[in-house]
Amino acid sequence: MPKDFEETGVLDHINKLSSAEDIFTYLLLPYEKEVVDVSRLHIMKRFGGYLRAAEFAGKTEEEVFLEARQLLKQAYGDFLESTPLKEKVFKVFRDEEAKLKARFVGIDTLKLAGE
């Protein structure tokens, strides 16, 4: 386990890293380059959401490291099984889905002319 978190803290150190690959490396998590190349922003956004929802108060830096590692593994796994379009991490995807649903006309709502 990296020892540099002893000086700055795990979350501060992650925040200073400049790429998804650096975060995977820091957290000692293997990854497939092809998956990260395609879903990088989505994985990082999902990871950020998981980090924000996590409760780190009262945990040691080692516990924070292990939990952050697990959360990145979970975010990465979300995109191994699915796609960015299906996961809809970014608002633009959710907005587009809402537009498509609003345009949908169910067959049971159609009537023949003259009815």
mmCIF file of N, CA, C and O in Angstrom, residues 17-26 29 31 36 39-41 43-44 72:
data_model
loop_
_atom_site.group_PDB
_atom_site.id
_atom_site.type_symbol
_atom_site.label_atom_id
_atom_site.label_comp_id
_atom_site.label_asym_id
_atom_site.label_seq_id
_atom_site.Cartn_x
_atom_site.Cartn_y
_atom_site.Cartn_z
ATOM 1 N N LEU A 17 -4.104 13.800 -8.127
ATOM 2 C CA LEU A 17 -3.664 12.989 -9.272
ATOM 3 C C LEU A 17 -4.300 13.522 -10.550
ATOM 4 O O LEU A 17 -5.406 14.046 -10.532
ATOM 5 N N SER A 18 -3.579 13.367 -11.653
ATOM 6 C CA SER A 18 -4.008 14.036 -12.881
ATOM 7 C C SER A 18 -4.707 13.146 -13.908
ATOM 8 O O SER A 18 -5.197 13.646 -14.908
ATOM 9 N N SER A 19 -4.767 11.853 -13.674
ATOM 10 C CA SER A 19 -5.433 10.994 -14.658
ATOM 11 C C SER A 19 -6.110 9.809 -13.979
ATOM 12 O O SER A 19 -5.759 9.438 -12.851
ATOM 13 N N ALA A 20 -7.032 9.220 -14.689
ATOM 14 C CA ALA A 20 -7.702 8.015 -14.184
ATOM 15 C C ALA A 20 -6.675 6.909 -13.962
ATOM 16 O O ALA A 20 -6.717 6.211 -12.949
ATOM 17 N N GLU A 21 -5.752 6.786 -14.897
ATOM 18 C CA GLU A 21 -4.724 5.760 -14.765
ATOM 19 C C GLU A 21 -3.896 5.960 -13.501
ATOM 20 O O GLU A 21 -3.550 4.990 -12.820
ATOM 21 N N ASP A 22 -3.581 7.219 -13.178
ATOM 22 C CA ASP A 22 -2.831 7.507 -11.949
ATOM 23 C C ASP A 22 -3.624 7.078 -10.712
ATOM 24 O O ASP A 22 -3.050 6.567 -9.750
ATOM 25 N N ILE A 23 -4.932 7.286 -10.737
ATOM 26 C CA ILE A 23 -5.771 6.912 -9.593
ATOM 27 C C ILE A 23 -5.830 5.392 -9.460
ATOM 28 O O ILE A 23 -5.692 4.847 -8.356
ATOM 29 N N PHE A 24 -5.999 4.690 -10.569
ATOM 30 C CA PHE A 24 -5.996 3.231 -10.530
ATOM 31 C C PHE A 24 -4.665 2.718 -9.991
ATOM 32 O O PHE A 24 -4.632 1.819 -9.146
ATOM 33 N N THR A 25 -3.571 3.306 -10.456
ATOM 34 C CA THR A 25 -2.238 2.883 -10.014
ATOM 35 C C THR A 25 -2.052 3.173 -8.528
ATOM 36 O O THR A 25 -1.577 2.317 -7.779
ATOM 37 N N TYR A 26 -2.416 4.364 -8.089
ATOM 38 C CA TYR A 26 -2.275 4.738 -6.682
ATOM 39 C C TYR A 26 -3.061 3.799 -5.775
ATOM 40 O O TYR A 26 -2.582 3.380 -4.714
ATOM 41 N N LEU A 29 -5.118 -0.855 -8.226
ATOM 42 C CA LEU A 29 -6.245 -1.546 -8.841
ATOM 43 C C LEU A 29 -5.947 -1.792 -10.322
ATOM 44 O O LEU A 29 -5.733 -0.848 -11.082
ATOM 45 N N TYR A 31 -6.647 -2.584 -14.255
ATOM 46 C CA TYR A 31 -7.728 -2.148 -15.142
ATOM 47 C C TYR A 31 -7.363 -2.494 -16.573
ATOM 48 O O TYR A 31 -6.196 -2.687 -16.903
ATOM 49 N N VAL A 36 -11.028 1.815 -19.779
ATOM 50 C CA VAL A 36 -10.778 3.167 -19.281
ATOM 51 C C VAL A 36 -10.756 4.165 -20.435
ATOM 52 O O VAL A 36 -11.300 5.265 -20.310
ATOM 53 N N SER A 39 -14.525 4.701 -21.292
ATOM 54 C CA SER A 39 -15.448 5.150 -20.234
ATOM 55 C C SER A 39 -14.786 5.989 -19.149
ATOM 56 O O SER A 39 -15.348 6.158 -18.074
ATOM 57 N N ARG A 40 -13.626 6.523 -19.403
ATOM 58 C CA ARG A 40 -12.834 7.266 -18.413
ATOM 59 C C ARG A 40 -13.641 8.298 -17.623
ATOM 60 O O ARG A 40 -13.685 8.259 -16.402
ATOM 61 N N LEU A 41 -14.270 9.228 -18.301
ATOM 62 C CA LEU A 41 -15.006 10.289 -17.606
ATOM 63 C C LEU A 41 -16.175 9.736 -16.812
ATOM 64 O O LEU A 41 -16.477 10.205 -15.712
ATOM 65 N N ILE A 43 -16.448 6.650 -15.518
ATOM 66 C CA ILE A 43 -15.933 5.936 -14.345
ATOM 67 C C ILE A 43 -15.538 6.933 -13.265
ATOM 68 O O ILE A 43 -15.891 6.760 -12.095
ATOM 69 N N MET A 44 -14.829 7.981 -13.642
ATOM 70 C CA MET A 44 -14.364 8.958 -12.656
ATOM 71 C C MET A 44 -15.535 9.722 -12.030
ATOM 72 O O MET A 44 -15.544 9.995 -10.834
ATOM 73 N N LEU A 72 -13.641 2.631 -6.232
ATOM 74 C CA LEU A 72 -13.159 2.728 -7.616
ATOM 75 C C LEU A 72 -13.400 1.403 -8.339
ATOM 76 O O LEU A 72 -13.829 1.393 -9.500
#
